[in-house]
Coordinates of C-alpha atoms and ligand atoms in Angstrom, one line a residue:
Chain A
M14 CA -64.7 -7.1 40.7
K15 CA -61.9 -4.7 41.1
V16 CA -58.2 -6.0 41.2
S17 CA -55.8 -4.2 43.3
H18 CA -52.2 -4.0 41.1
L19 CA -50.3 -6.4 43.2
T20 CA -52.3 -9.1 45.0
V21 CA -50.0 -11.4 47.1
S22 CA -52.1 -14.2 48.7
N23 CA -52.4 -17.0 51.6
I24 CA -48.1 -17.3 50.6
S25 CA -46.2 -19.3 52.9
K26 CA -42.2 -20.1 52.7
Q27 CA -39.9 -22.2 54.5
F28 CA -36.3 -22.9 54.3
D29 CA -35.7 -26.7 55.1
K30 CA -37.5 -26.3 58.8
N31 CA -37.4 -22.6 59.0
E32 CA -40.6 -21.8 58.4
V33 CA -40.6 -17.9 57.7
I34 CA -43.5 -16.9 56.1
K35 CA -47.3 -18.7 56.3
N36 CA -50.4 -17.3 55.1
L37 CA -49.3 -14.1 54.7
A38 CA -51.9 -11.9 52.3
F39 CA -52.1 -8.3 51.6
T40 CA -52.6 -5.9 48.3
V41 CA -51.2 -3.0 47.0
E42 CA -52.9 -0.5 44.5
K43 CA -52.1 1.8 42.1
N44 CA -49.8 4.3 42.7
E45 CA -50.2 3.4 46.8
F46 CA -47.1 4.0 48.4
V47 CA -47.1 0.9 51.4
S48 CA -45.1 0.1 53.8
I49 CA -43.8 -3.0 55.7
L50 CA -43.2 -3.2 59.1
G51 CA -41.5 -6.1 60.9
P52 CA -38.7 -7.2 63.5
S53 CA -35.6 -7.8 62.1
G54 CA -35.3 -11.5 60.3
S55 CA -39.1 -11.6 60.1
G56 CA -39.2 -12.3 56.2
K57 CA -39.2 -8.8 55.1
S58 CA -36.3 -9.1 52.7
T59 CA -38.0 -12.6 51.9
I60 CA -41.1 -11.2 50.9
F61 CA -39.5 -9.3 48.1
S62 CA -37.6 -12.1 46.8
L63 CA -41.0 -14.5 46.1
I64 CA -42.3 -10.7 44.7
G65 CA -38.7 -10.3 42.6
G66 CA -39.2 -14.3 41.6
I67 CA -36.1 -15.1 42.8
L68 CA -38.0 -17.3 45.4
S69 CA -41.2 -19.5 44.4
P70 CA -43.8 -19.3 47.5
D71 CA -44.3 -23.6 48.9
Q72 CA -48.3 -22.4 48.9
G73 CA -50.4 -19.5 47.4
T74 CA -50.3 -16.7 44.5
I75 CA -48.3 -13.5 44.1
H76 CA -50.9 -11.3 41.4
L77 CA -50.1 -8.5 39.3
D78 CA -53.3 -6.7 37.8
H79 CA -54.8 -9.8 36.5
Q80 CA -50.9 -12.2 36.1
V81 CA -49.6 -14.5 38.0
I82 CA -45.8 -13.9 38.6
N83 CA -45.0 -16.9 41.1
G84 CA -41.8 -17.5 40.7
K85 CA -41.4 -15.0 37.8
R86 CA -38.7 -12.1 37.4
G87 CA -38.4 -8.5 35.5
F88 CA -41.6 -7.3 37.2
I89 CA -40.6 -5.2 39.7
S90 CA -37.9 -2.6 39.9
Y91 CA -36.0 -2.5 43.0
M92 CA -34.0 -0.3 45.1
P93 CA -32.2 -2.5 47.9
Q94 CA -30.8 -1.2 51.2
T95 CA -26.9 -1.2 49.5
P96 CA -26.5 1.0 46.8
S97 CA -25.3 -1.4 44.5
L98 CA -24.3 0.9 41.4
L99 CA -21.8 -0.8 39.0
P100 CA -18.5 0.6 40.2
W101 CA -17.8 1.0 36.1
R102 CA -20.4 2.7 35.2
T103 CA -20.9 6.3 35.6
I104 CA -23.7 7.4 37.0
V105 CA -25.8 7.7 33.9
E106 CA -25.0 5.1 32.8
N107 CA -26.3 3.4 36.1
V108 CA -29.3 5.1 36.6
L109 CA -30.0 3.4 33.2
L110 CA -29.6 0.1 34.2
G111 CA -33.1 -0.7 35.1
Q112 CA -34.1 0.8 31.7
E113 CA -31.3 -1.5 30.1
L114 CA -32.3 -4.9 31.5
Q115 CA -36.1 -4.2 29.7
G116 CA -35.5 -3.1 26.4
K117 CA -34.8 0.4 25.9
K118 CA -33.1 3.1 26.8
E119 CA -33.8 6.9 27.3
K120 CA -31.1 9.1 28.1
E121 CA -32.8 11.9 28.3
E122 CA -35.4 11.6 30.6
A123 CA -32.3 10.3 32.8
L124 CA -30.2 12.8 32.7
E125 CA -33.8 15.0 33.3
M126 CA -34.3 12.8 36.5
I127 CA -30.4 13.5 37.3
D128 CA -30.7 16.8 37.4
I129 CA -33.9 16.7 39.3
A130 CA -32.9 14.1 42.0
G131 CA -30.3 16.7 42.5
L132 CA -27.3 14.9 41.3
A133 CA -26.7 17.5 38.2
G134 CA -23.0 17.9 37.5
Y135 CA -22.3 14.0 38.3
E136 CA -23.8 12.6 35.7
N137 CA -20.6 11.8 34.5
A138 CA -19.0 10.5 37.8
Y139 CA -18.2 7.0 38.9
P140 CA -20.4 6.0 41.9
H141 CA -16.5 6.4 44.3
E142 CA -17.2 10.1 43.5
L143 CA -20.8 9.9 45.0
S144 CA -21.7 10.4 48.8
G145 CA -23.8 7.4 50.9
G146 CA -27.2 9.6 50.3
M147 CA -25.7 10.3 46.9
K148 CA -25.5 7.0 45.8
Q149 CA -29.1 6.1 47.0
R150 CA -30.5 9.2 45.3
A151 CA -28.8 7.4 42.4
S152 CA -29.8 4.0 43.1
F153 CA -33.7 5.7 43.4
I154 CA -33.4 7.0 40.0
R155 CA -32.0 3.5 38.4
A156 CA -35.3 2.2 40.1
L157 CA -37.9 4.7 39.6
L158 CA -36.7 5.3 35.7
S159 CA -37.0 1.2 35.0
P160 CA -40.2 0.5 33.0
Q161 CA -41.9 -1.6 35.9
S162 CA -44.8 -0.5 37.7
I163 CA -44.1 -1.2 40.8
I164 CA -41.1 -0.6 42.6
C165 CA -39.7 -2.7 46.5
L166 CA -37.7 -0.6 48.0
D167 CA -35.9 -2.8 51.1
E168 CA -35.1 -0.9 54.1
P169 CA -33.3 1.7 51.5
F170 CA -31.9 4.7 54.2
S171 CA -31.4 2.0 56.9
A172 CA -27.5 2.3 56.7
L173 CA -27.3 6.8 56.0
D174 CA -27.0 8.5 59.4
E175 CA -29.7 9.6 61.0
L176 CA -29.6 13.0 59.1
T177 CA -29.0 12.1 55.7
R178 CA -31.4 10.1 56.4
L179 CA -33.8 12.5 57.0
D180 CA -33.1 14.1 54.0
M181 CA -33.2 11.2 52.1
Q182 CA -37.3 10.9 53.0
K183 CA -37.5 14.6 52.4
W184 CA -36.6 14.1 49.1
L185 CA -38.0 10.9 47.8
L186 CA -41.6 12.5 49.2
S187 CA -40.9 15.2 47.3
I188 CA -39.9 12.5 44.0
W189 CA -43.0 11.0 44.6
E190 CA -45.1 13.1 45.2
E191 CA -44.3 14.4 41.5
H192 CA -43.9 10.9 40.1
R193 CA -46.2 9.1 41.2
R194 CA -45.8 5.3 41.3
T195 CA -46.5 1.6 43.1
I196 CA -43.8 1.8 46.1
L197 CA -44.0 -1.3 48.5
F198 CA -41.5 -0.5 50.7
V199 CA -39.7 -2.8 53.7
T200 CA -38.8 -0.7 56.8
H201 CA -38.5 -1.6 60.5
N202 CA -38.4 2.3 61.2
I203 CA -41.9 3.2 62.4
E204 CA -41.3 7.3 62.2
E205 CA -40.0 6.3 58.7
A206 CA -43.0 4.7 57.5
L207 CA -45.5 6.5 59.0
F208 CA -43.6 9.6 57.9
L209 CA -43.5 8.4 53.9
S210 CA -46.0 5.8 53.3
D211 CA -50.1 5.8 52.8
R212 CA -51.1 2.3 54.6
I213 CA -48.7 0.4 56.8
I214 CA -48.8 -3.3 57.5
V215 CA -47.7 -4.8 60.5
L216 CA -45.6 -8.3 59.8
S217 CA -45.9 -10.5 63.3
N218 CA -43.4 -12.4 64.5
K219 CA -41.8 -15.9 62.4
P220 CA -43.2 -17.5 60.6
S221 CA -45.0 -13.8 59.7
Q222 CA -48.3 -12.9 58.5
V223 CA -50.2 -9.8 58.3
A224 CA -50.4 -8.6 62.1
A225 CA -52.1 -5.5 61.8
E226 CA -52.9 -2.9 59.0
F227 CA -53.4 1.8 59.2
H228 CA -54.2 3.5 57.0
V229 CA -51.9 6.7 57.4
P230 CA -54.1 9.7 57.7
F231 CA -52.2 12.3 57.3
S232 CA -52.3 14.9 53.8
R233 CA -50.1 14.7 51.5
P234 CA -47.7 17.3 50.8
R235 CA -46.1 16.4 54.5
E236 CA -43.8 18.4 55.9
E237 CA -41.0 17.4 58.3
S238 CA -43.1 18.7 61.3
L239 CA -45.0 16.3 61.0
F240 CA -43.0 14.7 63.2
L241 CA -44.0 16.3 66.0
E242 CA -47.5 16.9 65.8
D243 CA -49.4 14.8 68.1
E244 CA -51.0 13.2 66.3
F245 CA -48.4 11.6 64.4
L246 CA -46.9 10.3 68.1
E247 CA -50.2 9.1 68.5
W248 CA -50.2 7.2 65.6
K249 CA -46.3 6.2 66.8
R250 CA -47.4 4.9 70.1
K251 CA -50.0 2.7 68.4
I252 CA -47.9 1.3 66.2
Y253 CA -45.2 0.5 68.4
Y254 CA -47.9 -1.1 70.7
S255 CA -48.9 -3.1 67.5
L256 CA -45.2 -4.1 67.0
K257 CA -44.8 -4.6 70.2
K258 CA -47.9 -7.5 71.0
T259 CA -46.7 -9.5 67.7
G260 CA -43.0 -10.2 69.5
E261 CA -45.1 -11.8 72.6
Chain B
M5 CA 5.1 9.4 31.6
M6 CA 6.9 11.5 34.7
K7 CA 5.5 8.5 37.1
V8 CA 7.2 6.4 34.8
I9 CA 10.4 7.9 34.8
A10 CA 10.6 8.8 38.3
K11 CA 9.8 5.3 39.4
G12 CA 11.9 3.4 36.7
W13 CA 15.4 5.0 38.1
R14 CA 15.7 2.6 40.4
P15 CA 15.4 -0.8 38.7
L16 CA 17.8 0.7 36.0
L17 CA 20.2 1.8 38.5
V18 CA 20.4 -1.4 39.7
L19 CA 21.0 -2.8 36.2
L20 CA 23.2 -0.8 35.4
L21 CA 25.6 -1.4 39.1
L22 CA 25.0 -4.9 37.5
F23 CA 26.6 -4.1 34.1
I24 CA 29.3 -2.5 35.2
G25 CA 30.2 -5.3 38.2
W26 CA 30.2 -8.2 35.7
E27 CA 31.9 -5.9 33.5
T28 CA 34.9 -5.7 35.5
V29 CA 35.3 -8.9 37.4
A30 CA 35.1 -10.5 33.8
I31 CA 38.0 -8.3 32.8
K32 CA 39.9 -8.8 35.6
S33 CA 39.1 -13.0 35.9
R34 CA 40.2 -12.9 32.5
V35 CA 37.5 -15.2 31.6
P36 CA 37.0 -16.7 28.1
D37 CA 34.2 -14.6 26.3
W38 CA 33.0 -18.2 24.9
L39 CA 32.8 -18.5 28.8
L40 CA 30.9 -15.5 29.9
P41 CA 31.4 -12.2 27.2
T42 CA 31.2 -9.1 28.8
P43 CA 28.5 -6.7 28.7
T44 CA 30.2 -4.2 26.2
K45 CA 30.8 -6.9 23.5
I46 CA 27.4 -8.6 24.1
F47 CA 25.5 -4.9 23.1
Y48 CA 28.8 -4.7 20.5
E49 CA 27.3 -7.9 18.5
G50 CA 24.0 -6.6 19.1
F51 CA 24.7 -3.8 17.3
N52 CA 26.5 -5.1 14.4
G53 CA 24.2 -8.3 14.0
W54 CA 21.3 -6.8 13.7
A55 CA 21.1 -7.3 10.3
N56 CA 21.3 -10.7 11.1
F57 CA 19.7 -10.9 14.0
Y58 CA 16.2 -8.8 13.4
P59 CA 14.6 -11.5 10.4
D60 CA 14.3 -14.0 13.5
L61 CA 13.1 -11.2 16.5
L62 CA 10.5 -10.2 13.8
S63 CA 9.4 -14.3 13.4
T64 CA 9.1 -14.3 17.4
I65 CA 7.6 -12.2 17.9
K66 CA 4.9 -12.8 15.1
L67 CA 4.8 -16.6 16.6
S68 CA 4.4 -15.1 20.3
L69 CA 2.1 -12.5 19.8
L70 CA -0.3 -15.4 17.2
G71 CA 0.2 -17.8 20.2
F72 CA -0.9 -15.4 22.7
A73 CA -3.4 -14.7 20.9
L74 CA -4.3 -17.9 20.5
G75 CA -4.4 -18.9 24.0
L76 CA -6.2 -15.9 24.8
V77 CA -9.2 -17.1 22.7
I78 CA -9.1 -20.5 24.6
G79 CA -8.2 -19.8 27.5
L80 CA -11.4 -17.4 28.1
L81 CA -13.6 -19.4 26.1
T82 CA -12.6 -22.5 28.3
A83 CA -13.2 -19.6 31.4
I84 CA -16.8 -18.6 30.2
L85 CA -17.3 -22.1 29.3
L86 CA -16.4 -23.7 32.5
H87 CA -18.5 -20.9 34.1
L88 CA -21.9 -20.9 32.8
L89 CA -21.5 -24.5 32.8
P90 CA -20.9 -26.1 36.5
F91 CA -20.7 -29.5 35.7
I92 CA -18.4 -29.4 33.5
R93 CA -16.3 -27.1 35.7
E94 CA -15.7 -30.0 38.3
S95 CA -14.9 -32.3 35.5
I96 CA -12.7 -30.5 33.5
Y97 CA -11.2 -28.8 35.7
P98 CA -8.7 -31.3 37.4
L99 CA -7.6 -31.5 33.7
L100 CA -6.4 -28.0 33.2
I101 CA -4.3 -28.1 36.1
I102 CA -2.4 -31.7 35.2
S103 CA -2.0 -30.2 31.3
Q104 CA 0.2 -27.7 33.4
N105 CA 2.0 -30.5 35.0
I106 CA 3.2 -31.8 31.9
P107 CA 6.6 -30.7 30.7
I108 CA 6.8 -29.0 27.8
I109 CA 9.8 -30.1 26.4
V110 CA 8.9 -33.5 27.0
L111 CA 5.7 -33.1 25.0
A112 CA 7.5 -31.1 22.1
P113 CA 10.0 -33.4 20.6
L114 CA 5.5 -35.7 20.7
L115 CA 3.9 -33.1 18.9
V116 CA 6.3 -32.7 16.3
I117 CA 5.9 -36.7 15.6
W118 CA 2.2 -36.2 15.5
F119 CA 1.9 -32.8 13.8
G120 CA 5.2 -32.3 11.6
F121 CA 7.3 -28.9 11.6
G122 CA 4.6 -27.1 10.9
L123 CA 2.9 -23.7 12.4
L124 CA 0.2 -26.1 14.2
P125 CA 2.5 -27.8 17.2
K126 CA 3.9 -24.6 17.7
M127 CA 0.7 -23.0 18.5
I128 CA 0.0 -25.7 20.8
V129 CA 3.2 -25.0 23.0
I130 CA 2.2 -21.7 22.8
T131 CA -1.2 -22.0 23.9
L132 CA -0.4 -24.7 26.1
V133 CA 1.5 -21.8 28.1
C134 CA -0.3 -19.1 27.8
F135 CA -4.6 -20.5 28.2
F136 CA -4.2 -21.5 31.8
P137 CA -3.2 -18.2 33.4
I138 CA -5.6 -16.6 31.9
T139 CA -8.4 -19.4 32.2
V140 CA -7.4 -19.8 36.3
A141 CA -8.0 -15.9 36.3
A142 CA -11.4 -15.1 34.1
L143 CA -12.4 -18.0 36.4
D144 CA -11.7 -16.9 39.5
G145 CA -12.9 -12.7 38.7
F146 CA -16.4 -14.6 37.8
K147 CA -17.1 -16.2 40.9
Q148 CA -15.8 -13.6 43.3
T149 CA -18.6 -10.8 41.8
S150 CA -20.3 -9.0 44.4
N151 CA -23.2 -11.4 45.7
E152 CA -24.6 -7.2 46.4
L153 CA -24.7 -6.3 42.7
K154 CA -25.7 -10.0 41.4
H155 CA -28.7 -9.8 44.1
Y156 CA -29.5 -6.1 42.1
M157 CA -29.2 -8.0 38.6
I158 CA -30.7 -11.0 39.4
M159 CA -34.0 -8.5 41.3
A160 CA -34.3 -6.2 38.6
G161 CA -34.9 -9.2 36.2
A162 CA -31.7 -9.7 34.7
S163 CA -31.2 -12.6 32.5
N164 CA -28.6 -14.9 32.6
K165 CA -27.1 -13.4 29.5
Q166 CA -27.3 -9.9 30.9
L167 CA -25.6 -11.4 33.9
F168 CA -23.2 -12.2 32.5
W169 CA -22.4 -9.7 30.0
K170 CA -23.6 -6.7 32.3
L171 CA -21.9 -7.6 35.3
E172 CA -19.5 -10.5 35.7
L173 CA -17.3 -10.5 32.3
P174 CA -17.0 -6.5 34.0
Y175 CA -16.2 -7.2 37.1
A176 CA -13.9 -10.3 36.6
L177 CA -12.2 -7.5 34.1
P178 CA -9.6 -6.2 36.5
S179 CA -8.6 -10.1 37.7
L180 CA -8.3 -10.9 34.1
F181 CA -6.2 -9.0 33.6
S182 CA -3.5 -10.2 35.8
G183 CA -3.8 -13.4 34.0
L184 CA -2.8 -11.6 31.0
K185 CA 0.3 -9.7 32.2
I186 CA 1.7 -13.5 32.7
S187 CA 0.1 -14.5 29.7
A188 CA 1.7 -12.5 27.7
T189 CA 5.3 -12.8 29.1
Y190 CA 4.4 -16.5 29.1
S191 CA 4.2 -16.7 24.9
V192 CA 7.6 -15.1 24.3
M193 CA 9.1 -17.9 26.4
G194 CA 6.4 -20.6 24.7
A195 CA 7.3 -19.4 21.1
V196 CA 10.9 -19.4 22.0
I197 CA 10.6 -23.2 22.9
S198 CA 8.7 -23.7 20.0
E199 CA 11.2 -22.8 17.6
W200 CA 13.6 -25.3 19.2
L201 CA 10.8 -27.6 17.4
G202 CA 12.2 -27.0 14.5
A203 CA 11.9 -23.7 12.3
K204 CA 13.6 -21.4 9.8
D205 CA 13.7 -18.6 12.0
G206 CA 13.1 -17.0 15.3
I207 CA 15.1 -16.5 18.2
G208 CA 15.0 -20.2 19.4
V209 CA 16.8 -20.9 16.1
Y210 CA 19.2 -17.9 16.3
M211 CA 20.0 -19.3 19.8
T212 CA 20.5 -23.2 18.6
L213 CA 23.2 -22.3 16.6
A214 CA 24.2 -19.7 19.0
S215 CA 25.2 -22.3 21.5
S216 CA 26.1 -25.0 18.9
S217 CA 29.3 -23.1 17.3
F218 CA 30.1 -21.5 21.0
R219 CA 29.2 -17.9 20.3
T220 CA 27.8 -16.9 23.8
D221 CA 27.9 -13.5 23.1
R222 CA 25.2 -14.1 20.2
V223 CA 23.4 -16.7 23.1
F224 CA 23.4 -13.3 25.7
V225 CA 21.6 -11.0 22.9
A226 CA 19.2 -13.6 22.7
I227 CA 18.6 -13.8 26.3
F228 CA 18.3 -9.5 26.7
A229 CA 16.0 -9.7 23.5
I230 CA 13.7 -12.5 25.2
V231 CA 13.6 -10.3 28.5
A232 CA 12.8 -7.1 26.3
L233 CA 10.3 -8.7 24.4
S234 CA 8.8 -9.4 27.6
L235 CA 8.4 -6.3 28.9
L236 CA 7.4 -4.7 26.6
F237 CA 4.6 -7.2 26.0
F238 CA 3.7 -7.0 29.9
S239 CA 3.4 -2.8 29.5
I240 CA 1.5 -3.5 27.1
I241 CA -1.4 -4.9 28.3
V242 CA -0.7 -2.7 31.8
L243 CA -1.4 0.2 29.4
I244 CA -4.8 -1.2 27.9
E245 CA -5.5 -2.4 31.2
R246 CA -4.8 1.3 32.9
W247 CA -7.1 2.2 30.0
L248 CA -10.2 -0.7 30.0
V249 CA -10.0 -0.3 33.8
R250 CA -9.6 3.3 34.2
W251 CA -13.1 3.6 36.7
Q252 CA -11.2 1.9 38.9
L253 CA -7.6 3.6 39.1
K254 CA -9.4 6.8 39.3
G255 CA -11.0 6.2 43.0
A256 CA -10.6 5.0 46.4
K257 CA -10.5 1.7 46.5
Ligands
ATP309 N1 -32.2 -18.5 50.9 C1 -32.4 -18.7 52.4 N2 -32.2 -19.7 52.6 C2 -32.1 -20.0 53.9 N3 -32.6 -19.3 54.9 C3 -32.7 -18.2 54.4 C4 -32.9 -17.5 53.0 N4 -33.3 -16.4 53.1 C5 -33.9 -15.9 54.5 N5 -33.7 -17.0 55.3 C6 -34.1 -17.0 56.5 O1 -35.6 -16.5 56.6 C7 -35.4 -15.4 58.2 C8 -36.2 -13.9 57.8 O2 -35.1 -13.8 56.9 P1 -34.7 -11.8 55.8 O3 -33.8 -11.3 55.4 O4 -36.3 -12.2 55.1 O5 -35.3 -11.4 57.2 P2 -35.6 -9.8 57.0 O6 -36.7 -9.2 58.0 O7 -35.7 -9.0 55.8 O8 -34.5 -8.8 58.3 P3 -33.8 -8.0 58.3 O9 -34.8 -6.8 59.2 O10 -32.8 -8.3 58.5 O11 -33.1 -7.7 57.0 C9 -34.0 -15.4 58.7 O12 -34.3 -16.5 60.0 C10 -32.7 -15.9 57.4 O13 -32.2 -17.0 58.4
MG310 MG1 -34.1 -8.1 55.6

């Protein structure tokens, strides 16, 4: 039997009396872009903490390939909502941090990615000299350069303004389409999930489970014009209703 | 450099005015020199007696540097230990505070009884006044580490060791330096006090001899030397800070 890259099997988690996740199960294939869509407070960040090994599930197992990674750290690379760059490190040094934590550093590769990311000239700048969007780019490059095979992104663009966010989504897609990796992407923005992903997992309200799952049919590379196509809007409606249903 | 001059002239002017006022009052009211010498007489003594005073100054500098270094090492180690082992922190922290409430003047003679006149009791005195600001500042710095950054580091798989060296220690640097500045000035004071315990030379010795022979001008020379030395140490720490924490200066926050 073929094993998925990431397999989350029937995990549950509660904080004291607060049941956040119950019997949650999903899989992510190698090099697939999967979004988790759910209302605020549904436990999306908690799912990442479980996969990242900061928390252990009360029940169930999390597999990466054949390995159980319950409560084990270091198996994912991560991009949080805020850029979380270390203020005393230059951009190159920050971008290399993910690699540094796991062992070897490849500066050449980092400089190249910084260039591709559109941050050329800022290699030796400090984070406070960059705009919010640029910091998020650096943060994504840091995750991309980390040696782990799966990248978890927790609402990475939600703190940005509308225009920058659209730029960043296009930018992310263009980089990812060139440098394929397995991505698990958390968001509460339907359009964002539709535009970026191969597959969307909709969470129910607390305690969260998988309420619905959609395979996004749009071909790649995807263009900005996709946002205005009828099919896109139809999908948006469909997902909107499935989200709405979970809220009731 | 221009900035230092631009900002420094005001306190210098105030100091100058103070000296001029002191000089005129002392001359007008004819206060005897052994009670309050005029600034000119003090500077005169400082200049003329330099050859005599110089070895004492040097010895105190050496002692304070040595004591400060020891205080730094012990202060930092204590902070790291208390930070990494929270259960020790709860039991030791109150004792640290108590250590600061024991008057050094009372403790000093006891140290001599226990450890003699050698270097050890002096080091204990200086370390005792130096380590505490460093420990407290470093501990505060470690504790204030941004949760956001910590969360990222842990999620990215940082070990506890990496978390400390790559995040918590650099994050604590600005805070640590405010402790270092205090300790650097305290170290001079600590050195002078420790010299009162009994030493061959040092500003403390010079001062005791001067005051027992009513050479008040010399007492003031000693006071000015202590002030100047403290300022010097302070500035050196500030310079090192500027260099090490330069990422912060360049920017907005
Ligand atoms: N460490 C914790 N201890 C106690 N309760 C927690 C903890 N972490 C999360 N929770 C609770 O779990 C629930 C889900 O939180 P979580 O942050 O995972 O939601 P989320 O889906 O990421 O929300 P958002 O979209 O606002 O980021 C919340 O009710 C929260 O109070
Ligand atoms: Mg969240």
